[in-house]
Amino acid sequence: MCGIVAYIGPDQAFDFLIQGLRRLEYRGYDSAGVALLDGDMKVYKEHGKVQDLVDKIGNQNTEGNRGIGHTRWATHGEPNEKNAHPHLSPSGDLAVIHNGIIENYATLKEALVELGSVFKSDTDTEVLIHLIENIKTNEKCSLFEAVRLALNEVVGAYAIVILSKNDPNTLIGARKGSPMVLGIGNKPGEYFIASDATPIVEYTRKVTYLEDGEIAEIKDGVLTIKTIDNIKKTPFIHNLEITLDAIEKGGYDHFMLKEIFEQPKSIHDSFRGRIDSNSLKIEMRSLNEFENKIRNLKRIIIIGCGTSWHAGLVGEYLFEDFARIPVEVEYASEFRYRNPVLYSDDLVIAISQSGETADTLAALELAKQAGATIFGVCNVVGSSIPRMTDAGAYTHAGPEIGVASTKAFTAQVTVLTLLALGFAQRRGTISDSRLRSVLQEIERIPAKVEKVLKSCQESVLEIAEKFADVSNFLYLGRGYNFPVALEGALKLKEISYIHAEGYPAAEMKHGPIALIDEAMPVIVIATQNDIYEKVLSNIQEVKARKGKIIAIVTEGDTRVKDIAEHVIEIPETEDALVPLLSTLPLQLLSYHIAVMRGCNVDQPRNLAKSVTVE
Ligand code: AGP
């Protein structure tokens, strides 16, 4: 968690730092702070959001053409001003910002206290900067060397940037397990550092992603990258593809709403150039390179967290349906600590919007060690997961800024559909005619998404108004709509703070049915498929207990209409593609309820977009 930004170059750093922190605020918004160097080191910090920091700074001096900034999601130490970054070394020479967790900070702190260190905060980060200064003084070495030696003593995850008053022409960045992008500016000696590329894109398109265990030193305008074992590396320069529009609200009130309405395009982008329903081509590097493996595959394990885990559940249905491969879907956080049985011929697929989720990364590492083949389905280009996997596919959904995942989910589901169909084609488990009809339907999905988003607005608003004040919601679905029920419930919980549970509709009678009374809104996703009749019976069970039924049905459905209080229609489609449509009204419903309840939709309390801590 946490967002970091840094600048060194000919211009004033402050505006870049603040704008960058605003862009990274989705990563955490417990506190914000900057350090600016202009002969003197000026440090400003504030509990709360970046705007609170800006208000606090007011007209104070913000001069300095080098600086670092941080927006925090609290781990060690309460979210208050004292624990806000940057943190200073004992002499005040060094300032550090940090994203991650220093796991052995308590032991290091104890040793430093014995040597006379006095700490001002409760953070692990302050321990790190004390350690660096201690080494620098004792070893009489350069700042780079002190950082390198200190990092060799550290256990944990970090992306850090260090600024030094006594060494003003140097900026040091280092990473392990937390993301870091370095932008190479267009002006001589100009460099940018950030947790992701969004703060950098309007200044330069030339970036390099620091690898785990690497340290970057920008000294006198020159960038040098070395490993923590002191081996020099040649930076690989990438050209950024994201646009400025993609990271701005573009007239919408919230990023989440913008991202919901971007789905016709983001879904299209996730399959564009990858399928051709005429030639039956499904083109993805992973499919070609691992063709043999796919043909002989015995098992797939899908890992993810939150919404990505829900996409993984849809993936389970897809791979089993089309490619006839057994699939297990695992919460990354459980999988990694469970001593799981892994075989070298397993395929492990990690799903992650950010590509940085700590639990998913750790679970993937475990699978890698066991010799399994690892694929990634990620959205953020150049993030950690795609860089450690054998292959995979980007979802191409574009930057997702709202903390609640929307377009990333539908893009993940689309990419999993392509993979499942590609696997099925290579394993001979799907006929050409069936494949053609599914591919043709995928090509029709963006238009259907557009139609749902337009047509359901009015009913969604009406339902939101009616139920915005309730305390509980139940979401039911079966088959492909079961993960959608889970996802709908998660969306409502995270942004409106209403308790919501998702259940397989038939499981309701094994417990949750006890909750149903006339005050309980029950959302049932009841699209027409092989188990439609069964879902109808489940709806009747809710009705019999006076629950308020809100149903998502296939266009033209009349039977559910007779029973439900509210009905939202979605166009008919392949059962396997239904989640791409049925999830849309649920996203909008959560959004409108959250707005009506006055919640901060894009930055819900206690959450952050990218969970880089365990
Ligand atoms: C989604 O709305 C959530 N905010 C959250 O569950 C998220 O999906 C989860 O933290 C996983 O993130 P990732 O996809 O970036 O790995």
XYZ file of C-alpha atoms and ligand atoms in Angstrom:
630
model
C 0.000 0.000 0.000
C 1.043 3.675 0.141
C 1.985 5.807 -2.807
C 5.407 7.318 -3.329
C 6.652 10.051 -5.653
C 9.995 11.777 -6.089
C 11.537 14.367 -8.370
C 15.038 15.582 -9.100
C 15.772 17.973 -11.940
C 15.827 21.583 -13.063
C 12.194 22.435 -12.162
C 10.420 23.000 -8.861
C 9.398 19.639 -7.392
C 6.331 20.658 -5.385
C 3.619 20.710 -8.068
C 4.696 17.361 -9.469
C 4.771 15.833 -5.983
C 1.286 17.063 -5.053
C -0.292 16.176 -8.386
C 1.452 12.790 -8.226
C 0.177 12.150 -4.712
C -3.359 12.978 -5.839
C -3.004 10.392 -8.609
C -1.665 7.815 -6.161
C -4.138 8.585 -3.404
C -6.092 5.452 -4.356
C -3.215 3.516 -2.766
C -3.876 4.928 0.682
C -5.228 8.095 2.211
C -4.486 7.960 5.936
C -1.880 10.712 5.784
C 0.278 12.580 3.289
C 3.642 14.307 3.387
C 6.448 15.826 1.348
C 10.106 16.714 1.876
C 11.661 19.410 -0.300
C 15.315 20.207 -0.655
C 16.540 23.693 -1.392
C 19.680 23.987 0.679
C 17.494 23.237 3.663
C 15.214 20.230 4.070
C 11.571 21.245 4.527
C 9.197 18.518 5.683
C 5.409 18.940 5.676
C 3.048 16.212 6.834
C -0.615 15.943 7.684
C -3.057 13.337 8.894
C -5.709 12.696 6.236
C -5.791 13.347 2.526
C -3.475 15.131 0.130
C -5.848 18.114 0.162
C -5.446 18.327 3.959
C -1.695 18.496 3.423
C -2.055 21.204 0.767
C -4.340 23.210 3.089
C -1.859 22.863 5.916
C 1.091 23.988 3.793
C -0.856 27.053 2.640
C 1.582 29.817 1.748
C 4.630 28.289 3.379
C 7.851 27.918 1.425
C 7.697 25.037 -1.068
C 10.878 25.865 -2.970
C 13.148 23.031 -4.026
C 14.000 21.236 -7.234
C 14.274 17.898 -5.568
C 11.709 16.334 -3.322
C 9.862 13.240 -2.182
C 6.196 12.678 -1.334
C 4.085 9.980 0.266
C 0.460 9.055 0.732
C -0.034 6.450 3.434
C -2.172 3.426 4.145
C -1.274 2.756 7.771
C 0.339 -0.524 8.787
C 2.767 0.103 11.660
C 1.565 2.933 13.806
C -1.720 4.805 13.890
C -2.722 6.998 10.974
C -1.631 10.365 12.409
C 0.793 13.159 11.641
C 3.615 11.682 13.742
C 3.584 8.473 11.712
C 3.166 10.198 8.342
C 6.094 9.994 5.917
C 8.704 11.317 5.088
C 10.707 10.216 8.127
C 14.032 11.776 9.014
C 17.318 10.265 10.160
C 18.567 11.306 13.646
C 20.764 14.107 12.270
C 18.014 15.341 9.946
C 20.299 14.800 6.943
C 18.259 12.006 5.356
C 14.557 11.811 4.555
C 12.835 8.624 3.433
C 9.474 7.580 1.995
C 8.509 3.929 2.052
C 5.826 1.647 0.676
C 5.869 -1.829 2.202
C 6.698 -3.418 5.533
C 10.049 -3.970 7.231
C 9.280 -7.251 8.958
C 12.350 -7.371 11.210
C 11.984 -3.738 12.270
C 11.504 -4.631 15.958
C 14.876 -6.407 16.165
C 16.607 -3.634 14.226
C 14.942 -1.013 16.427
C 16.075 -2.724 19.609
C 19.677 -2.762 18.412
C 19.491 0.889 17.357
C 17.933 1.968 20.671
C 20.851 0.333 22.445
C 23.156 2.443 20.290
C 21.285 5.570 21.396
C 18.623 6.033 18.686
C 15.536 7.917 19.794
C 12.470 7.374 17.617
C 9.771 9.929 17.029
C 7.225 7.663 15.333
C 5.894 4.127 15.701
C 6.777 3.197 12.132
C 9.062 0.545 10.690
C 10.201 3.163 8.151
C 11.862 5.402 10.722
C 13.894 2.379 11.863
C 15.161 1.932 8.322
C 16.378 5.523 7.949
C 18.088 5.375 11.361
C 19.822 2.189 10.246
C 20.988 3.771 6.987
C 22.427 6.804 8.763
C 24.051 4.607 11.382
C 25.807 2.566 8.685
C 26.772 5.677 6.717
C 28.419 7.202 9.777
C 30.137 4.042 10.975
C 31.339 2.800 7.596
C 32.137 6.320 6.330
C 30.666 5.251 3.015
C 28.568 6.845 0.290
C 24.805 7.156 0.668
C 24.348 4.486 -2.006
C 26.596 2.063 -0.148
C 24.882 2.765 3.180
C 21.481 2.068 1.617
C 22.796 -1.097 -0.006
C 24.284 -2.403 3.236
C 21.160 -1.518 5.215
C 18.890 -3.268 2.738
C 20.975 -6.384 3.129
C 19.930 -6.412 6.785
C 16.270 -5.855 6.085
C 13.589 -8.535 5.849
C 10.353 -7.444 4.222
C 8.972 -5.486 1.334
C 9.882 -1.986 0.313
C 9.891 0.694 -2.304
C 11.904 3.529 -0.801
C 13.278 6.857 -1.921
C 15.903 8.752 0.047
C 16.860 12.393 -0.142
C 19.961 13.804 1.545
C 20.627 17.387 2.643
C 24.385 16.809 2.634
C 24.311 15.083 -0.731
C 21.763 17.242 -2.581
C 22.609 16.013 -6.071
C 21.737 12.439 -5.196
C 18.417 10.624 -5.024
C 18.310 6.942 -4.143
C 15.431 4.594 -4.872
C 15.219 0.882 -4.129
C 12.571 -1.803 -4.324
C 11.746 -5.304 -3.218
C 8.195 -6.526 -3.399
C 6.633 -3.073 -3.787
C 6.376 -1.327 -7.140
C 8.581 1.469 -8.424
C 8.695 3.203 -11.808
C 11.454 5.607 -12.814
C 10.696 8.244 -15.432
C 13.506 9.702 -17.488
C 12.562 13.341 -18.039
C 12.920 15.332 -21.235
C 15.137 17.926 -19.565
C 18.798 17.223 -18.734
C 19.206 15.568 -15.348
C 15.450 15.256 -14.801
C 14.084 12.073 -13.200
C 10.760 11.083 -11.694
C 10.002 8.190 -9.370
C 6.552 6.871 -8.510
C 4.646 3.793 -7.373
C 3.010 3.607 -10.788
C 3.260 5.511 -14.018
C 0.203 7.754 -13.527
C 2.082 10.698 -11.930
C 4.800 10.502 -14.576
C 2.862 10.181 -17.837
C 2.302 13.885 -18.431
C 6.021 14.641 -18.102
C 7.675 11.800 -19.984
C 6.840 8.533 -21.711
C 10.295 7.028 -21.123
C 10.262 4.832 -18.033
C 12.117 1.941 -16.498
C 10.664 -0.451 -13.929
C 13.033 -1.244 -11.093
C 13.331 -4.995 -10.463
C 13.176 -6.609 -7.029
C 16.465 -6.209 -5.188
C 17.657 -3.283 -7.328
C 18.810 0.139 -6.179
C 18.747 3.191 -8.427
C 21.104 6.068 -7.818
C 20.540 9.358 -9.580
C 23.703 11.339 -8.973
C 24.718 14.520 -10.742
C 22.084 13.857 -13.397
C 23.178 10.293 -14.151
C 21.129 7.177 -13.422
C 22.919 4.027 -12.259
C 21.156 0.829 -11.287
C 22.792 -1.878 -9.189
C 21.550 -4.909 -7.316
C 21.819 -5.081 -3.552
C 24.780 -7.403 -4.229
C 26.428 -4.476 -6.022
C 26.127 -5.808 -9.567
C 25.574 -3.135 -12.199
C 22.431 -3.491 -14.357
C 21.481 -1.871 -17.646
C 18.070 -0.216 -17.353
C 15.518 -1.341 -19.937
C 13.621 1.716 -21.163
C 9.906 1.247 -21.928
C 7.585 3.592 -23.742
C 4.469 4.362 -21.684
C 1.221 3.662 -23.468
C -1.324 5.133 -21.047
C -2.882 8.472 -21.896
C -3.691 11.396 -19.628
C -7.439 11.054 -20.359
C -7.372 7.543 -18.970
C -6.333 8.775 -15.547
C -8.698 11.761 -15.290
C -12.416 11.791 -14.463
C -13.458 13.119 -17.872
C -16.640 14.837 -16.685
C -17.878 12.020 -14.439
C -18.487 12.683 -10.744
C -16.361 9.732 -9.718
C -13.723 7.475 -11.243
C -15.887 4.477 -10.394
C -18.775 5.752 -12.532
C -16.407 6.599 -15.375
C -14.879 3.147 -15.171
C -18.303 1.440 -15.149
C -19.219 3.319 -18.325
C -15.872 2.535 -19.932
C -16.720 -1.170 -20.005
C -17.928 -1.414 -23.610
C -14.459 -0.212 -24.589
C -12.408 -1.978 -21.928
C -14.036 -5.334 -22.691
C -13.463 -4.749 -26.385
C -9.820 -3.840 -25.724
C -9.363 -7.038 -23.729
C -10.218 -9.248 -26.740
C -9.290 -6.911 -29.624
C -6.737 -8.532 -31.932
C -6.863 -11.762 -29.968
C -9.828 -13.530 -31.577
C -11.242 -13.982 -35.049
C -14.586 -15.740 -35.307
C -14.126 -16.358 -39.062
C -10.809 -18.154 -38.927
C -11.451 -19.413 -35.342
C -8.099 -17.979 -34.301
C -7.421 -17.304 -30.636
C -4.037 -15.619 -30.497
C -2.214 -15.205 -27.204
C 1.465 -15.782 -26.565
C 0.733 -18.075 -23.628
C -1.434 -20.329 -25.818
C 1.232 -20.758 -28.471
C 4.266 -21.087 -26.224
C 2.648 -23.575 -23.876
C 0.597 -25.532 -26.393
C 2.039 -28.897 -25.352
C 1.573 -28.221 -21.698
C -2.033 -27.100 -22.256
C -2.838 -30.283 -24.192
C -1.639 -32.488 -21.352
C -2.773 -30.371 -18.446
C -4.252 -32.231 -15.460
C -5.114 -29.336 -13.193
C -5.331 -25.564 -13.012
C -5.090 -23.616 -9.779
C -6.378 -20.055 -9.918
C -5.263 -17.635 -7.209
C -6.386 -14.119 -6.433
C -7.909 -11.860 -3.805
C -11.196 -9.959 -3.609
C -12.732 -9.163 -6.960
C -9.913 -10.949 -8.766
C -10.782 -14.082 -6.809
C -14.378 -13.699 -7.994
C -13.145 -13.469 -11.582
C -11.166 -16.635 -10.820
C -14.392 -18.383 -9.795
C -15.921 -17.488 -13.157
C -12.686 -18.859 -14.639
C -13.276 -22.175 -12.876
C -16.649 -22.577 -14.612
C -15.129 -21.521 -17.944
C -12.126 -23.890 -17.906
C -14.214 -26.801 -16.696
C -17.039 -26.116 -19.153
C -14.983 -25.535 -22.269
C -11.598 -27.177 -21.724
C -12.645 -29.990 -19.336
C -9.752 -29.326 -16.940
C -10.282 -29.575 -13.165
C -9.815 -26.189 -11.546
C -9.257 -25.101 -7.970
C -9.770 -21.468 -7.046
C -7.816 -20.325 -4.043
C -7.659 -17.225 -1.901
C -3.983 -16.328 -2.265
C -3.736 -15.539 1.450
C -4.966 -19.010 2.469
C -3.125 -20.922 -0.221
C 0.305 -19.584 0.707
C 0.106 -20.648 4.352
C -1.672 -23.957 3.860
C 1.196 -26.165 2.743
C -0.733 -26.796 -0.496
C -0.125 -29.860 -2.654
C 1.473 -28.591 -5.845
C 2.774 -30.593 -8.782
C 5.287 -29.528 -11.389
C 2.725 -30.235 -14.109
C 0.147 -27.878 -12.526
C -0.705 -24.602 -14.142
C -1.177 -21.792 -11.630
C -2.958 -18.676 -12.880
C -2.689 -15.530 -10.773
C -5.354 -12.900 -11.343
C -4.664 -9.365 -10.210
C -5.687 -5.930 -11.410
C -2.691 -4.204 -9.837
C -0.225 -7.037 -10.340
C 1.172 -6.059 -6.937
C -1.067 -7.753 -4.350
C 1.336 -9.123 -1.728
C -0.618 -12.304 -0.966
C -0.994 -13.166 -4.641
C 2.691 -12.529 -5.266
C 3.700 -14.738 -2.350
C 1.351 -17.553 -3.436
C 2.767 -17.360 -6.924
C 6.297 -17.542 -5.569
C 5.330 -20.736 -3.758
C 3.946 -22.229 -6.966
C 7.087 -21.232 -8.818
C 9.282 -22.929 -6.229
C 7.214 -26.099 -6.618
C 8.050 -26.039 -10.323
C 4.510 -25.332 -11.543
C 4.018 -23.257 -14.676
C 2.723 -19.839 -13.696
C 0.518 -17.531 -15.747
C -0.694 -14.052 -14.862
C -3.854 -12.205 -15.816
C -3.069 -8.621 -14.815
C -4.052 -5.113 -15.755
C -1.123 -2.918 -14.765
C 1.571 -3.237 -17.387
C 5.058 -3.841 -15.995
C 3.798 -4.681 -12.506
C 5.395 -7.405 -10.379
C 3.167 -10.393 -11.217
C 3.533 -10.201 -15.013
C 7.256 -9.834 -14.513
C 7.564 -13.050 -12.523
C 5.208 -15.297 -14.519
C 6.130 -17.678 -17.337
C 3.404 -16.180 -19.515
C -0.075 -14.745 -19.283
C -2.152 -11.985 -20.694
C -2.703 -8.356 -19.889
C -6.357 -7.400 -19.530
C -5.877 -4.007 -21.268
C -8.698 -2.442 -19.242
C -6.724 0.803 -18.864
C -5.932 2.448 -15.512
C -8.530 1.684 -12.846
C -8.438 4.407 -10.207
C -11.641 3.828 -8.207
C -10.801 1.553 -5.302
C -13.799 -0.639 -6.137
C -12.879 -2.799 -9.079
C -15.365 -2.675 -11.973
C -13.916 -2.631 -15.473
C -10.949 -4.710 -14.300
C -13.357 -7.515 -13.301
C -15.117 -7.685 -16.663
C -11.784 -7.520 -18.499
C -10.410 -10.347 -16.329
C -13.484 -12.455 -17.080
C -13.114 -11.744 -20.809
C -9.456 -12.744 -20.842
C -10.218 -15.910 -18.859
C -12.915 -16.722 -21.417
C -10.380 -16.387 -24.239
C -7.878 -18.553 -22.376
C -10.497 -21.225 -21.631
C -11.589 -21.274 -25.275
C -7.975 -21.322 -26.456
C -7.239 -24.250 -24.118
C -10.395 -26.030 -25.329
C -9.393 -25.566 -28.958
C -5.927 -27.006 -28.347
C -7.293 -29.909 -26.313
C -10.034 -30.676 -28.832
C -12.822 -30.287 -26.271
C -14.869 -27.811 -28.298
C -16.325 -28.216 -31.784
C -15.626 -25.590 -34.430
C -19.276 -24.611 -34.671
C -19.593 -24.129 -30.907
C -16.341 -22.166 -30.801
C -17.509 -19.962 -33.662
C -20.783 -19.152 -31.977
C -19.088 -18.249 -28.643
C -16.475 -16.097 -30.409
C -19.189 -14.318 -32.394
C -21.061 -13.660 -29.177
C -17.916 -12.260 -27.519
C -17.684 -9.819 -30.426
C -21.274 -8.718 -29.715
C -20.697 -8.230 -25.977
C -19.464 -4.576 -26.007
C -22.696 -3.457 -27.735
C -24.761 -5.430 -25.232
C -22.818 -3.909 -22.335
C -23.561 -0.467 -23.724
C -27.233 -1.339 -23.961
C -27.414 -2.582 -20.351
C -25.641 0.496 -19.017
C -28.141 2.758 -20.800
C -31.303 0.783 -20.188
C -30.898 -0.077 -16.518
C -30.081 3.444 -15.222
C -33.647 4.383 -14.322
C -34.572 1.167 -12.508
C -31.241 1.099 -10.703
C -31.802 4.639 -9.395
C -35.315 3.742 -8.271
C -34.040 0.641 -6.418
C -31.152 2.594 -4.905
C -33.525 5.244 -3.564
C -35.783 2.636 -2.049
C -33.051 0.617 -0.345
C -30.282 3.134 0.391
C -31.068 3.081 4.119
C -31.241 -0.657 4.755
C -28.594 -2.433 6.823
C -28.427 -5.774 5.013
C -28.607 -7.171 1.503
C -28.551 -10.738 0.236
C -27.253 -11.608 -3.249
C -28.132 -14.956 -4.810
C -27.020 -16.613 -8.024
C -26.293 -20.047 -9.415
C -23.789 -21.351 -11.955
C -21.997 -18.513 -13.702
C -24.092 -16.075 -11.688
C -22.861 -17.314 -8.313
C -19.526 -15.426 -8.562
C -21.538 -12.436 -9.786
C -23.611 -12.581 -6.582
C -20.398 -12.570 -4.533
C -19.005 -9.690 -6.533
C -22.255 -7.697 -6.234
C -22.190 -8.126 -2.452
C -18.521 -7.115 -2.220
C -19.153 -3.952 -4.278
C -21.991 -2.904 -1.989
C -20.049 -3.635 1.205
C -16.893 -1.840 0.244
C -18.328 1.434 -0.976
C -21.636 1.868 0.882
C -20.723 0.072 4.146
C -23.967 -1.929 4.014
C -23.587 -5.499 5.167
C -24.154 -7.779 2.176
C -23.699 -11.474 1.576
C -23.442 -13.400 -1.651
C -24.645 -16.997 -1.722
C -25.293 -19.764 -4.201
C -29.098 -19.490 -4.440
C -29.679 -23.126 -3.489
C -27.497 -22.810 -0.384
C -29.892 -20.251 1.042
C -32.075 -22.934 2.584
C -29.077 -24.233 4.542
C -28.848 -21.163 6.737
C -29.234 -17.660 5.281
C -32.970 -18.202 4.749
C -33.293 -17.525 8.478
C -32.364 -13.895 7.769
C -35.206 -13.296 5.370
C -38.113 -11.170 6.477
C -40.027 -8.248 4.982
C -37.069 -5.902 5.588
C -34.518 -7.939 3.638
C -33.760 -6.974 0.032
C -32.673 -10.061 -1.897
C -30.997 -9.615 -5.250
C -31.400 -12.710 -7.400
C -29.608 -13.109 -10.692
C -32.068 -15.262 -12.583
C -31.048 -15.288 -16.221
C -32.384 -17.994 -18.510
C -30.243 -21.102 -18.582
C -30.415 -24.798 -17.670
C -31.018 -24.055 -14.004
C -33.506 -21.222 -14.498
C -36.389 -23.319 -13.125
C -34.366 -24.106 -10.005
C -33.612 -20.427 -9.467
C -37.326 -19.681 -9.836
C -37.993 -22.079 -6.965
C -35.352 -20.266 -4.886
C -37.092 -16.970 -5.633
C -40.387 -18.466 -4.465
C -38.702 -19.482 -1.207
C -37.682 -15.859 -0.632
C -41.141 -14.616 -1.597
C -42.788 -17.023 0.845
C -40.793 -15.355 3.642
C -41.730 -11.859 2.429
C -38.219 -10.916 1.296
C -38.027 -8.004 -1.183
C -36.937 -9.494 -4.476
C -34.827 -7.537 -6.944
C -34.133 -9.725 -9.957
C -31.721 -9.522 -12.871
C -33.413 -11.401 -15.710
C -33.039 -12.095 -19.402
C -34.871 -9.667 -21.702
C -38.476 -10.727 -22.228
C -38.706 -12.806 -19.060
C -42.233 -12.770 -17.680
C -42.185 -15.394 -14.958
C -39.837 -13.620 -12.553
C -41.641 -10.327 -13.224
C -44.777 -11.801 -11.695
C -43.006 -12.518 -8.412
C -40.288 -9.854 -7.998
C -40.689 -6.286 -6.684
C -38.094 -4.991 -9.124
C -36.750 -6.459 -12.320
C -33.762 -5.400 -14.416
C -33.455 -6.929 -17.871
C -30.220 -7.808 -19.626
C -29.937 -9.029 -23.230
C -29.779 -12.722 -23.960
C -26.285 -14.121 -24.349
C -24.239 -17.317 -24.000
C -24.503 -18.586 -20.409
C -20.702 -18.401 -20.073
C -20.757 -14.708 -20.985
C -23.637 -13.720 -18.707
C -21.333 -12.408 -15.915
C -20.155 -9.703 -18.322
C -23.715 -8.344 -18.397
C -25.310 -9.386 -15.115
C -22.579 -7.729 -13.051
C -23.239 -4.278 -14.583
C -26.527 -3.352 -12.822
C -24.976 -4.519 -9.547
C -21.984 -2.201 -9.997
C -24.317 0.705 -10.725
C -26.591 -0.122 -7.806
C -23.678 -0.099 -5.333
C -22.443 3.146 -6.839
C -25.782 4.963 -6.528
C -26.495 3.635 -3.029
C -23.037 4.768 -1.893
C -23.569 8.244 -3.378
C -27.012 8.504 -1.721
C -25.471 7.547 1.616
C -22.828 10.256 1.205
C -19.934 7.787 1.092
C -16.596 8.473 -0.527
C -17.100 6.231 -3.540
C -13.601 6.317 -4.995
C -11.774 6.120 -1.696
C -13.840 4.034 0.709
C -12.760 4.005 4.341
C -9.992 1.627 5.438
C -9.328 0.418 1.895
C -6.642 0.940 -0.685
C -6.488 -0.018 -4.310
C -3.300 -1.957 -4.221
C -2.783 -4.205 -1.193
C 0.968 -4.612 -1.025
C 0.956 -5.822 2.575
C -0.032 -9.259 3.847
C -12.180 -4.795 -5.357
O -13.255 -3.958 -5.501
C -11.370 -4.638 -4.198
N -11.086 -3.319 -3.869
C -10.336 -5.692 -3.870
O -11.069 -6.791 -3.455
C -9.324 -6.139 -4.958
O -9.986 -6.823 -5.965
C -8.257 -7.037 -4.280
O -7.579 -6.293 -3.323
C -7.303 -7.630 -5.277
O -6.567 -6.661 -5.938
P -5.753 -7.003 -7.251
O -6.737 -7.401 -8.285
O -5.044 -5.734 -7.594
O -4.828 -8.127 -6.931
